[in-house]
Coordinates of C-alpha atoms and ligand atoms in Angstrom, one line a residue:
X994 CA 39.4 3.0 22.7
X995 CA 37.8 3.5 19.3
X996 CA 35.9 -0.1 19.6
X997 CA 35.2 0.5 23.1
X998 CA 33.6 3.8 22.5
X999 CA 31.6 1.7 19.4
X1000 CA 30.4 -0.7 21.4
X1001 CA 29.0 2.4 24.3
X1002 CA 27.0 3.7 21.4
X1003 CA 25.7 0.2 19.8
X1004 CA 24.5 -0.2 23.8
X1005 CA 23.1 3.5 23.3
X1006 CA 21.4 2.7 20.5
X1007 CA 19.8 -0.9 21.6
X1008 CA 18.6 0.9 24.9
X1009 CA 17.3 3.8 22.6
X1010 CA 15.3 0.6 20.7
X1011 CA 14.7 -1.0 23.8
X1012 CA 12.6 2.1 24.6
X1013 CA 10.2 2.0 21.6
X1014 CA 8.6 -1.0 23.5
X1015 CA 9.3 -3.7 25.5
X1016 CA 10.2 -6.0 23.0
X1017 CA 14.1 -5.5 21.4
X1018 CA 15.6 -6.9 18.4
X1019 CA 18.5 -7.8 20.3
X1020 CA 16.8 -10.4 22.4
X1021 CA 15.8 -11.6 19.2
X1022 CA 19.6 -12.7 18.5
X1023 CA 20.0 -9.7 15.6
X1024 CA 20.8 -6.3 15.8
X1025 CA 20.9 -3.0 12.5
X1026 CA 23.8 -4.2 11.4
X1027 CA 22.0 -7.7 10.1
X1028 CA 18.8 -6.3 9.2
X1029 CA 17.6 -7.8 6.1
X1030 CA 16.8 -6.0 2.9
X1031 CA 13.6 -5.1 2.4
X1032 CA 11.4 -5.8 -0.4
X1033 CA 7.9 -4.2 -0.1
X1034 CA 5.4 -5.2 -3.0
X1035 CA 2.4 -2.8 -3.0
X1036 CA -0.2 -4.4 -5.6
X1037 CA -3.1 -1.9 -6.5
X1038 CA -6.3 -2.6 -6.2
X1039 CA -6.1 -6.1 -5.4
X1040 CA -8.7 -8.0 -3.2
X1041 CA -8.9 -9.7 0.0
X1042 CA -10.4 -12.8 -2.7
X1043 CA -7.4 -12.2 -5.3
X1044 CA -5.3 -14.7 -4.4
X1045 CA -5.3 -18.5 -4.2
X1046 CA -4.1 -18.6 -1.3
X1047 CA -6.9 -16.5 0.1
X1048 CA -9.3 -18.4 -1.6
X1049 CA -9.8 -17.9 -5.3
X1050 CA -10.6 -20.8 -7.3
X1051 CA -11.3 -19.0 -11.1
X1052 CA -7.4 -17.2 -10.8
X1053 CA -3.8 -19.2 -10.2
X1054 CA -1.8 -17.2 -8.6
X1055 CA 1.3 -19.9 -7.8
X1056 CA 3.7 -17.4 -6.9
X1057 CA 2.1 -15.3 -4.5
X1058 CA 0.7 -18.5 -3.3
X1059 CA 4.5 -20.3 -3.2
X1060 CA 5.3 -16.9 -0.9
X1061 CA 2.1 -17.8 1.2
X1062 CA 3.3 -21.1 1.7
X1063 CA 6.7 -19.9 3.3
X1064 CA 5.7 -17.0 5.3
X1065 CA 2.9 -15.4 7.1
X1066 CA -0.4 -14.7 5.8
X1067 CA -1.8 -12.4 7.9
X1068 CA -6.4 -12.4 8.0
X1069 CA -7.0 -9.0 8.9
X1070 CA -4.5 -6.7 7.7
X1071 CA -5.4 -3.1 6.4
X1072 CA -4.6 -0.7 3.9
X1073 CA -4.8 2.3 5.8
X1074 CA -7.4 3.9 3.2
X1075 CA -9.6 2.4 1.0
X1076 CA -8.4 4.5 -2.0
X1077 CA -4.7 4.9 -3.7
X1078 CA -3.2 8.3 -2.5
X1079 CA -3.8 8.3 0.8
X1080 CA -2.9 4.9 1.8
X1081 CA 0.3 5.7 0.4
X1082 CA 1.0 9.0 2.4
X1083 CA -0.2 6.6 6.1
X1084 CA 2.5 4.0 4.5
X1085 CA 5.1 6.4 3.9
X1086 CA 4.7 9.1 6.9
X1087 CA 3.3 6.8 9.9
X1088 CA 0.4 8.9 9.7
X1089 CA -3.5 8.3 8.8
X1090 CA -4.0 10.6 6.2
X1091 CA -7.4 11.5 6.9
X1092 CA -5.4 14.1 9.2
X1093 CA -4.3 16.2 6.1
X1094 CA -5.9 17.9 4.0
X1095 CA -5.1 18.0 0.5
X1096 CA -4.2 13.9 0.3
X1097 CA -7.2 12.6 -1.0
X1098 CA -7.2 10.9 -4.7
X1099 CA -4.3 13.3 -6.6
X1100 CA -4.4 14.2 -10.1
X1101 CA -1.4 14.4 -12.4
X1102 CA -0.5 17.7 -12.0
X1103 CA -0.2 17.9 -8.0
X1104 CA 2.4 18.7 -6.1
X1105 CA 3.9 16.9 -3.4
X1106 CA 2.5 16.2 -0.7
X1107 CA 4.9 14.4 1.7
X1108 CA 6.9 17.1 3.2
X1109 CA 10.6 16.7 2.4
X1110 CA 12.5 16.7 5.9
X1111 CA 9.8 14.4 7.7
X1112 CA 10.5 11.2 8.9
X1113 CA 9.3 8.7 6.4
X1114 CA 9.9 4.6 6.1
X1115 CA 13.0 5.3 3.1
X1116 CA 14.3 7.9 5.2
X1117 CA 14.2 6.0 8.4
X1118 CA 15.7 2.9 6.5
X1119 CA 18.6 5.2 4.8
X1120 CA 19.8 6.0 8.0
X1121 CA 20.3 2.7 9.1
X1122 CA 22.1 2.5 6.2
X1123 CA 19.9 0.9 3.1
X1124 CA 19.8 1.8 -0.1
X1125 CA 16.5 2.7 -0.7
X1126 CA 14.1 2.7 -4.1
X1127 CA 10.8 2.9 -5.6
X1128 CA 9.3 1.4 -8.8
X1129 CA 6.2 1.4 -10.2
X1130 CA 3.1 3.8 -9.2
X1131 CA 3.9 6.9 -7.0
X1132 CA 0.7 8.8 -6.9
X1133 CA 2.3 11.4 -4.0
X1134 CA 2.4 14.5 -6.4
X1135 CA 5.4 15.8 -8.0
X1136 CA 7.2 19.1 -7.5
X1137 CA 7.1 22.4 -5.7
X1138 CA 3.2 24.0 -6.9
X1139 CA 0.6 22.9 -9.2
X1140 CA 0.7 22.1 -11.5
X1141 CA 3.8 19.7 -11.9
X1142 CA 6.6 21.2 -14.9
X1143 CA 7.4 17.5 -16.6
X1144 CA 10.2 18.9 -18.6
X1145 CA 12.9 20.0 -16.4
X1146 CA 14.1 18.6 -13.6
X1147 CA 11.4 17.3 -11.4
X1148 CA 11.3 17.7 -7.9
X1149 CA 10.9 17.7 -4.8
X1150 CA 9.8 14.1 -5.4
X1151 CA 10.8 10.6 -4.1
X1152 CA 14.0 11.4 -4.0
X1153 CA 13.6 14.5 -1.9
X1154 CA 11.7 12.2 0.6
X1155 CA 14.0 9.2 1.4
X1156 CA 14.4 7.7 -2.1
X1157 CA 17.8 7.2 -3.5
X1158 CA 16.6 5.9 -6.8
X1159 CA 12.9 6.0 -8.5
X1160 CA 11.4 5.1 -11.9
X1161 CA 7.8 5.7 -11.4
X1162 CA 4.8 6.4 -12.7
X1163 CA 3.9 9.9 -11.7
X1164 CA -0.1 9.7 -10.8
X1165 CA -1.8 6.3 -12.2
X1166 CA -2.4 4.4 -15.1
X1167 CA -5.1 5.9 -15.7
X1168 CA -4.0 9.8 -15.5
X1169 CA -1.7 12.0 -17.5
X1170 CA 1.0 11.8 -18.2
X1171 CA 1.6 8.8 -19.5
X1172 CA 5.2 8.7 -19.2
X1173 CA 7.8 7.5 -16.8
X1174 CA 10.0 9.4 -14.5
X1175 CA 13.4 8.1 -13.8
X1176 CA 14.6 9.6 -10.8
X1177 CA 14.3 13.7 -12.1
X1178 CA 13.7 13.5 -15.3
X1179 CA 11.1 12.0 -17.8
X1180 CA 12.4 8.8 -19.8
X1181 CA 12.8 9.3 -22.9
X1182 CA 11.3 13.1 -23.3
X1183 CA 12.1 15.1 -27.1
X1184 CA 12.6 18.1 -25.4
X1185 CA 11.6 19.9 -28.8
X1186 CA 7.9 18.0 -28.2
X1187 CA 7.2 19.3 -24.0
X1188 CA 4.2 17.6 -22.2
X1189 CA 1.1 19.7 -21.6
X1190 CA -1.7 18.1 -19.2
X1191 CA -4.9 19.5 -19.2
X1192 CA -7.3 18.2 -15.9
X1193 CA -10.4 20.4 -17.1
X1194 CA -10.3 17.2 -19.6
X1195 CA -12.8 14.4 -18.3
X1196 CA -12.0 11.0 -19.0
X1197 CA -13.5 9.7 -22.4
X1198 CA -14.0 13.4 -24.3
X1199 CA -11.5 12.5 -27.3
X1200 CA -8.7 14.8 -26.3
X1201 CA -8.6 12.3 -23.3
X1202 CA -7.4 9.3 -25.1
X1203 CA -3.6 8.6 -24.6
X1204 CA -2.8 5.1 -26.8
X1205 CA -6.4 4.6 -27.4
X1206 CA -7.4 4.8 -23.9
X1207 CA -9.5 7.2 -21.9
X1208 CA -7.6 8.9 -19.4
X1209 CA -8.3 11.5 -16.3
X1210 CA -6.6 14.5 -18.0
X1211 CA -5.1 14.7 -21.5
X1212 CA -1.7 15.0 -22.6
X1213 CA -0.4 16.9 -25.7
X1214 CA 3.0 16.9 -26.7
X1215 CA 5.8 14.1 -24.6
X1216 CA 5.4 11.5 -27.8
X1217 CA 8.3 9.8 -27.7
X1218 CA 8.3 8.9 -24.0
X1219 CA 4.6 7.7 -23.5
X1220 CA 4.8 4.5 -22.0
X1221 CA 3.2 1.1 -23.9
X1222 CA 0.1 0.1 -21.6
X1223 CA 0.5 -3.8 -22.2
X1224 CA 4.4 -3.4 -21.2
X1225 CA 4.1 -1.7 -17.8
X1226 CA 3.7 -4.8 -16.1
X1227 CA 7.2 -6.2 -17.7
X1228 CA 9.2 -2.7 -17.3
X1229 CA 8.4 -2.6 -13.8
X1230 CA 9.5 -5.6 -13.6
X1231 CA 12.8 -5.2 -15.3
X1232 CA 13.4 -1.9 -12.9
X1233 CA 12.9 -3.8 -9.7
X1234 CA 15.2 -6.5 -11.3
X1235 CA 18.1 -4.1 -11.8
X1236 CA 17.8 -2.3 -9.0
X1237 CA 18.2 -5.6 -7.2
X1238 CA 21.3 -6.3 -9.7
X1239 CA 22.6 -3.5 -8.8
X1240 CA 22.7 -3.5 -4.9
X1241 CA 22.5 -6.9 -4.4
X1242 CA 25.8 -6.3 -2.4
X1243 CA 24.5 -4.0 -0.5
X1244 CA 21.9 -3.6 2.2
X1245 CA 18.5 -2.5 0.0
X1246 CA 14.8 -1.3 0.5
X1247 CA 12.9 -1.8 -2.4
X1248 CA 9.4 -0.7 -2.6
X1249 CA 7.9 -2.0 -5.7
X1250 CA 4.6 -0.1 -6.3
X1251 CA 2.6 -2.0 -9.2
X1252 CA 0.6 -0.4 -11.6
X1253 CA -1.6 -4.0 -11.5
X1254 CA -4.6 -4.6 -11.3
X1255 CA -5.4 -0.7 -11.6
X1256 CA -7.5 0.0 -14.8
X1257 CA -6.7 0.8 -17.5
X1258 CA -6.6 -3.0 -17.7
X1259 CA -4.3 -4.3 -20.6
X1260 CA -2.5 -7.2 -19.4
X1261 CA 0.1 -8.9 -21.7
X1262 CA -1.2 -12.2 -22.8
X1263 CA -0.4 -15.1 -20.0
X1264 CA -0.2 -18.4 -19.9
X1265 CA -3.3 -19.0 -17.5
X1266 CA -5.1 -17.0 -19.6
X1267 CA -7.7 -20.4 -20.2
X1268 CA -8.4 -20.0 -16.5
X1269 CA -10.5 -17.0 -17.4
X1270 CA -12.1 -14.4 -14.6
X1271 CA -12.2 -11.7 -17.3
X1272 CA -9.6 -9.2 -18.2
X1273 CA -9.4 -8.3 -14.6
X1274 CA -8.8 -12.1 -13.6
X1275 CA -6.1 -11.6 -16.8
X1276 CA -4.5 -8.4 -15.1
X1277 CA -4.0 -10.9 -10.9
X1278 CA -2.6 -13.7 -13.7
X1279 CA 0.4 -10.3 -14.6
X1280 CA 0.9 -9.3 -11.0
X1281 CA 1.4 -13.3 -10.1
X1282 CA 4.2 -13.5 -12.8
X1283 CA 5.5 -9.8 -11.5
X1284 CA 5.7 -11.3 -8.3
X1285 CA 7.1 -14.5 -9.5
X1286 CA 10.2 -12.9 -11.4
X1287 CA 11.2 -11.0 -8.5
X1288 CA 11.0 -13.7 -6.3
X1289 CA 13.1 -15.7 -8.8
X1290 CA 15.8 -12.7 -8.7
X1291 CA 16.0 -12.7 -5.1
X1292 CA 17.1 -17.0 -5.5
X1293 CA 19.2 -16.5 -8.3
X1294 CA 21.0 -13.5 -6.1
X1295 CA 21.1 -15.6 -3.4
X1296 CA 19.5 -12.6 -1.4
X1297 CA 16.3 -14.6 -0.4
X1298 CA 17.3 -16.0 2.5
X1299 CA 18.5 -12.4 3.5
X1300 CA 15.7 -10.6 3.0
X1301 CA 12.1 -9.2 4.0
X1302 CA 9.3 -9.8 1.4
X1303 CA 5.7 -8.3 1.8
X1304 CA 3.1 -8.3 -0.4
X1305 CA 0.1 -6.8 0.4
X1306 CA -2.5 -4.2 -1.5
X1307 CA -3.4 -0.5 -1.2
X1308 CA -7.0 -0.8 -1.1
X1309 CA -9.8 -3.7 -1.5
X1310 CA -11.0 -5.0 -5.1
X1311 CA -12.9 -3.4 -7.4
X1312 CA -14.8 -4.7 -10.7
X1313 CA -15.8 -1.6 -12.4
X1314 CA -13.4 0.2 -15.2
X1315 CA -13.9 4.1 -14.0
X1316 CA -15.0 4.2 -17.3
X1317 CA -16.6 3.8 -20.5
X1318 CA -14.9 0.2 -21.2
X1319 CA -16.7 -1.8 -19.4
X1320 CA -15.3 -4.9 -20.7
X1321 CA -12.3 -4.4 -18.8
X1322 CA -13.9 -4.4 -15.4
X1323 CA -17.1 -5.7 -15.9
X1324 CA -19.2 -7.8 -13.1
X1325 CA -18.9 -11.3 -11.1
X1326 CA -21.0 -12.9 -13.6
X1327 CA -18.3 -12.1 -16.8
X1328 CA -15.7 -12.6 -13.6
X1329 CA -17.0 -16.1 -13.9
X1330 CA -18.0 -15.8 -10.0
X1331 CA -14.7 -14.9 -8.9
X1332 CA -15.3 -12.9 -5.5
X1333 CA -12.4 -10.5 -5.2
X1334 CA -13.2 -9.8 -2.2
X1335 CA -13.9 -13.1 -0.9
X1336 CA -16.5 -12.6 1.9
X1337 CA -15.9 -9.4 3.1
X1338 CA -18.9 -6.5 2.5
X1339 CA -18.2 -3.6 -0.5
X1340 CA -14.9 -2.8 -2.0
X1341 CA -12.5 0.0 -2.6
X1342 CA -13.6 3.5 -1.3
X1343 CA -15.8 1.8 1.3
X1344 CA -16.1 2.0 5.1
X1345 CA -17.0 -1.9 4.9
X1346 CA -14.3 -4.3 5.4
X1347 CA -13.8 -4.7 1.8
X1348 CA -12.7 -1.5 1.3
X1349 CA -9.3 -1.9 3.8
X1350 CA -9.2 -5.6 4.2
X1351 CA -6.2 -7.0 2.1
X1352 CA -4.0 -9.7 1.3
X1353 CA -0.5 -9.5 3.1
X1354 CA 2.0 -11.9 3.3
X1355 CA 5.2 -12.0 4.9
X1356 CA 8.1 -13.8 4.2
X1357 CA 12.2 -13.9 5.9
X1358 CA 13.8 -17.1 5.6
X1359 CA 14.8 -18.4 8.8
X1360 CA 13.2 -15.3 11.0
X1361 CA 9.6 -15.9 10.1
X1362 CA 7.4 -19.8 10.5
X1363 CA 5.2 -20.1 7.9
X1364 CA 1.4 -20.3 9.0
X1365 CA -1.6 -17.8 9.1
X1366 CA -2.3 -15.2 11.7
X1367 CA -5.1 -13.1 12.6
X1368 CA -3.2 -10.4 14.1
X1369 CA -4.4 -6.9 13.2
X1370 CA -1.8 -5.1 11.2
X1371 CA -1.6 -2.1 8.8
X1372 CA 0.4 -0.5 6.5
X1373 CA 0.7 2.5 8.7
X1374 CA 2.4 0.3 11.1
X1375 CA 5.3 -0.3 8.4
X1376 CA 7.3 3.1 9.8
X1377 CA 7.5 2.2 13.5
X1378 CA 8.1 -1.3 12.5
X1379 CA 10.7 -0.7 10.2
X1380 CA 12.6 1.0 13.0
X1381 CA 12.2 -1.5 15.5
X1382 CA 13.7 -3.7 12.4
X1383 CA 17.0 -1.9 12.1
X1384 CA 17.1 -1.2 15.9
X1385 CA 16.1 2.9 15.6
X1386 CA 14.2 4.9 18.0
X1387 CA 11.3 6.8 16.3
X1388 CA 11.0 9.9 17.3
X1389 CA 7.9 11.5 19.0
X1390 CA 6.6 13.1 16.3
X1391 CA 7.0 10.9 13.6
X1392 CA 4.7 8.5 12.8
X1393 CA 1.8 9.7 14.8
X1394 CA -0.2 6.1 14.1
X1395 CA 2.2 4.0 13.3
X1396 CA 2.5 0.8 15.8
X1397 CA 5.5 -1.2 16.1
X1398 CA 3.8 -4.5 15.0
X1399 CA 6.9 -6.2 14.1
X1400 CA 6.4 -9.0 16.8
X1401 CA 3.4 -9.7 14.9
X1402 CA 5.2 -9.5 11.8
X1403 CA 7.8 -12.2 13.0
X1404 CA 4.9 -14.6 14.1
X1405 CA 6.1 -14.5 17.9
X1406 CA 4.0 -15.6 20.3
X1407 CA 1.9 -12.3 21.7
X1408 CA 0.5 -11.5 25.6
X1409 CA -1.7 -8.6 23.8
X1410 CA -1.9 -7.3 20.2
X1411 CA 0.2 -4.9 18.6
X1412 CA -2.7 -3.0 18.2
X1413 CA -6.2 -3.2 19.9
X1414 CA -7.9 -0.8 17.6
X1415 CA -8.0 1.3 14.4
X1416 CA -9.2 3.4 12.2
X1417 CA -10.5 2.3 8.7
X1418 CA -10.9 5.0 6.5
X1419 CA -13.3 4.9 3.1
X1420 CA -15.7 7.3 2.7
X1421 CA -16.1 7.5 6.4
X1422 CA -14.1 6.7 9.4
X1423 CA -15.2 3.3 10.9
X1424 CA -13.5 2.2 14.0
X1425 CA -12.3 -1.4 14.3
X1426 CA -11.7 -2.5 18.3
X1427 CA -10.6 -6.6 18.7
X1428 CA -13.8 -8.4 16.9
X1429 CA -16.0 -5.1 16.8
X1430 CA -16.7 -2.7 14.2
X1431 CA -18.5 0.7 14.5
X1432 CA -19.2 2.8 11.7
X1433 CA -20.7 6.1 13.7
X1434 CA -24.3 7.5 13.0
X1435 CA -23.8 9.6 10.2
X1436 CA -26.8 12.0 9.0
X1437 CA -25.1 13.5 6.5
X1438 CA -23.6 10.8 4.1
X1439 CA -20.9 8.5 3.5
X1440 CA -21.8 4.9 4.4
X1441 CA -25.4 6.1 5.6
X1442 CA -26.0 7.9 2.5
X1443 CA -29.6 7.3 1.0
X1444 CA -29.0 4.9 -2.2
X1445 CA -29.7 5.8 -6.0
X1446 CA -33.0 5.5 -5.8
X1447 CA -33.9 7.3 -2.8
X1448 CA -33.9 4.3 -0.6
X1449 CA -31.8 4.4 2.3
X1450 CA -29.0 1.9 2.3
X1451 CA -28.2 1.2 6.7
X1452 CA -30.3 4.4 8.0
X1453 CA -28.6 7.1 9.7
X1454 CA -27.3 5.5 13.0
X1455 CA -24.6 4.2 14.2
X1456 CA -23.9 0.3 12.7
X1457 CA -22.1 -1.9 14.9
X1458 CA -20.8 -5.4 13.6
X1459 CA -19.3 -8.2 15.5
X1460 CA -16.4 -9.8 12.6
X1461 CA -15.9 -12.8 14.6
X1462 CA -19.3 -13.8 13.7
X1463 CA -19.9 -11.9 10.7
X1464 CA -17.4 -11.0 8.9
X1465 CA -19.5 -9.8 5.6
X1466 CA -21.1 -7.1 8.0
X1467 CA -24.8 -8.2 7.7
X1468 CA -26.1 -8.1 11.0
X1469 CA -26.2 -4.3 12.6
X1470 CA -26.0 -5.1 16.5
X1471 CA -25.7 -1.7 17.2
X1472 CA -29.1 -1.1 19.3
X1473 CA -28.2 -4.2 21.4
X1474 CA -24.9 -2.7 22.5
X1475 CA -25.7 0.7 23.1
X1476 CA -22.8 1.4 26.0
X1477 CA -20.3 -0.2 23.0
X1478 CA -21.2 1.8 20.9
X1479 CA -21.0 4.9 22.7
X1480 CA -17.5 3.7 24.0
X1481 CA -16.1 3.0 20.7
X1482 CA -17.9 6.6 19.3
X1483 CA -16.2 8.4 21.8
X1484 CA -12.9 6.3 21.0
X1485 CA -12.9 7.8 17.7
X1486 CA -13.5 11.1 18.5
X1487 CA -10.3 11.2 20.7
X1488 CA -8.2 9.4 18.1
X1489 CA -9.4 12.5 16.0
X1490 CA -8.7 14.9 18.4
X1491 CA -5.5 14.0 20.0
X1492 CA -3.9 14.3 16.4
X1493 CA -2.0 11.4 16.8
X1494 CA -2.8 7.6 18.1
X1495 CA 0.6 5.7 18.9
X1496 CA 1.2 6.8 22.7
X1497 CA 4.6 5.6 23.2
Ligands
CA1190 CA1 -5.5 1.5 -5.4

C-alpha cells in the first residue's frame, strides 16, 4: 500500500510539473529524484568580451573556455540588471527588481531585502531536497534594520532565505566591512575589538582606507577578521571546495558568487600574467583558475558527470576603478585593446546591450550537446527553471518573471522561444522583443540624458535597434517603425503594470 500510495503522489507531483508548461521532465527520461546538483558560478562584472571563448584574444581563459567546449554557450543571455544588487534579488526571487523599491546598489549596512518566507531558487531547491550554499559576494543586506549589528549573531540573512550554509562577503569588495561572514557570525571577530561602519565616509577620505585601499564606508574596530584582498580569490575557492567535500554524497546547490573581476582589483600573481590586458585582464586570468579548481573538484569527486554547471555574470564589463586608482581599471588602450564587451554598445549600468548582455555557459554531462545557441535566457528565469529541474510546480505568486527556459537550457530543439521578450534594466527600462530593441522616449534622463558637455547623447525619443543587424546599437530605426515602436512602448507599460510578466 505504502509504495502504491508513493507512486499516486510521484504521478501527483509529475502532473503538478506537467502543468508549469507543456514540456515535463519526465518525458525527458528523469524525474526529482535524479536531479543533478547544481553548481551556479556568478562572476561580477565580467563582459560579454571576457572570455575566449567569446572572443578575447589579449586574456586565456582555458577553463571557462574547456567548460564552453562541453556545454552550451548561450549569445544573448541577460543579467537581469545591469548593476550587482538587483540582479541578484531577480536571480534569487523570480522577480525583476525594478518592481521594489529599496533594491538598488546596497551599502554595507543594509538590511535584508529578500523577504524570509518567499519562494526563492535555494528554497525551492531545499525542498526538493538539496543541500543548498552560497560563497562568495552576497550584496542582499544583512539583518532585521539598518544598519546591520556585525557582532552578534547576524540575521535574517542567507540562511533565513533558503541557504543551509554561507560564507560570504556581506556587501562588495569594495564596501565595509571587510570581513567574512560564515553562516551567522563574522570569521574570525576579537569580540573585545567590535566593527563600526561609518557610510557618511566617501571612498578615498583617509578614514576610508581598509588594507590600503579606498573603500565605500569605513570600518573601525574588527582587526583580526579583515579579510586579505589578494587572497579572496583563493578562499572562495577553498569554501566552494569544501562545501563540495562535504556533500559530495549528497544532492547539492552551490551558488558560488565571486568577488572577481569587481574592483578593488588585486589579483594574486598568475601564470598568464605575460598575456597582459592590465590588472583587470590580471583579475579574468583569477576567475579562470577559480573556475578551473572547481571544475577540477567536481572530476576528482566524480560528481561532474552528475551535475549542473553555469557560469555566467551579473552585469556587463566595466574598465573604470570607482575610484581614485586608476591603474586598476584604466582604459582599452592600457587593456592592450581588449574589448570586454566584445561588440556590444556601453557597459555595466547601461540600457545598451552591454550593460545586460553576458557570458553564460552551460554544462551536464550526458543531458546537454555541446554547441552555441542564441536563445534568449536570463537569470530571472533560473527560479522557474530550477523547478521544472527537480519536477516542482511554482506557485502563482512566486517568481512573477521568471520563465521556465530549461528546454533552452538543455539545447532541445524549440517550436517557439522560452521567452519572446524582456525587460533590460540599466538606468532605464529597455524592452528587448525577438531581434528588436526599444529603449522608450525618455525626456527626463537615463539613456537620453544630455552628455557632460551639454550635448545630447540619442535625443529624447524613443530609440529602436534591430540586433540581428546591429548588434552594437548604432543605427536608431525608430522613425521608420513608428507602429513597432508604439507596440513594443505599450508592451512595456503593461509588463509594468500587471506587476508580474510570466502568465502561466
Ligand atoms: Ca556586478
Amino acid at each position: 500500500m505504502a509504495t502504491r500510495a508513493m507512486n499516486r503522489r510521484s504521478f501527483l507531483q509529475w502532473t503538478g510539473a506537467g502543468a508549469l508548461s507543456l514540456w515535463s521532465p519526465a518525458a525527458l527520461g528523469w524525474g526529482a529524484a535524479n536531479a543533478p546538483n547544481i553548481l551556479f558560478i556568478l562572476a561580477d562584472d565580467i563582459g560579454y568580451g571576457d572570455f575566449g571563448c567569446y572572443g578575447a584574444t589579449k586574456v586565456k581563459t582555458p577553463n571557462v573556455d574547456r567548460l564552453a567546449s562541453q556545454g552550451l554557450r548561450f549569445t544573448d543571455a541577460h543579467s537581469p540588471s545591469a548593476v550587482c544588487t538587483p540582479t541578484r534579488y531577480a536571480f534569487m526571487t523570480g522577480e525583476y527588481a525594478w518592481r521594489k523599491k529599496g533594491t538598488g546598489i546596497l551599502p554595507g549596512i543594509a538590511s535584508l531585502i529578500v523577504e524570509p518566507g518567499r519562494v526563492t531558487v535555494p528554497s525551492l531547491l531545499k525542498q526538493a531536497g538539496y543541500t543548498t550554499g552560497i560563497v562568495g559576494k552576497w550584496h542582499l543586506g544583512l539583518g532585521p534594520k539598518e544598519p546591520t549589528d556585525y557582532n552578534g549573531a547576524i540575521k535574517p540573512g542567507p540562511l533565513e532565505v533558503g541557504f543551509d550554509y554561507c560564507f560570504i562577503i556581506p556587501a562588495t569588495g569594495d564596501r565595509t566591512p571587510c570581513v567574512y561572514v560564515e553562516n551567522h557570525r563574522v570569521v574570525g571577530l576579537d569580540p573585545n575589538d567590535p566593527i563600526q561602519l561609518d557610510y557618511s565616509v566617501k571612498r578615498g577620505e583617509p578614514r576610508s582606507f581598509v588594507n590600503g585601499i579606498p573603500r565605500i564606508g569605513s570600518q573601525t574596530g574588527g582587526k583580526a577578521a579583515l579579510w586579505k584582498d589578494e587572497e579572496i580569490a583563493g578562499t572562495l575557492a577553498a569554501k566552494a571546495e569544501a562545501f563540495l567535500e562535504r556533500n559530495k554524497d549528497k544532492r547539492f546547490f552551490l551558488f558560488l558568487s565571486t568577488h572577481d573581476i569587481h574592483v578593488p582589483r588585486v589579483p594574486h600573481p598568475h601564470p598568464f600574467a605575460d598575456v597582459r590586458a592590465g590588472v583587470r585582464g590580471d583579475t579574468i586570468h583569477s576567475f579562470d583558475g577559480t573556475v578551473g579548481q572547481v571544475l577540477a573538484s567536481l572530476d576528482r569527486l566524480k560528481l561532474a558527470d552528475n551535475t549542473l554547471v553555469i557560469v555566467t555574470s551579473d552585469n556587463g564589463g566595466v574598465l573604470d576603478a570607482n575610484g581614485p586608482d586608476v591603474e586598476h581599471g584604466g582604459t582599452v588602450e592600457t587593456n592592450n585593446g581588449h574589448l570586454h564587451n566584445g561588440p556590444l554598445r556601453a557597459g555595466k549600468g547601461s540600457p545598451y546591450e552591454g550593460g545586460t548582455r553576458v557570458p553564460f555557459i552551460v554544462r551536464w554531462p550526458g543531458h546537454i550537446k555541446p554547441g552555441v545557441s542564441d536563445a534568449l535566457i536570463c537569470h530571472v528565469d533560473m527560479l522557474a527553471s530550477m523547478a521544472a529541474l527537480t519536477a516542482q510546480r511554482l506557485v502563482e505568486s512566486a517568481g512573477p518573471d521568471s520563465f521556465n527556459v530549461l528546454p533552452a537550457l538543455l539545447g532541445e530543439k524549440l517550436d517557439k522561444p522560452c521567452r519572446d521578450h524582456l525587460v533590460e534594466h540599466g538606468n532605464v527600462l529597455a524592452l528587448r522583443k525577438g531581434p528588436w530593441k526599444l529603449i522608450p522616449a525618455n525626456p527626463a534622463g537615463g539613456a537620453n540624458k544630455k552628455g557632460k558637455k551639454g550635448k545630447k547623447r540619442n535625443g529624447a525619443g524613443a530609440q529602436l535597434y534591430n540586433l540581428a543587424e546591429d548588434i552594437g546599437e548604432t543605427n536608431n530605426v525608430a522613425t521608420a517603425h513608428p507602429d513597432l515602436v508604439k507596440e513594443m512602448t505599450a508592451l512595456l507599460q503593461r509588463i509594468r503594470e500587471n506587476g508580474r510578466s510570466r502568465s502561466s
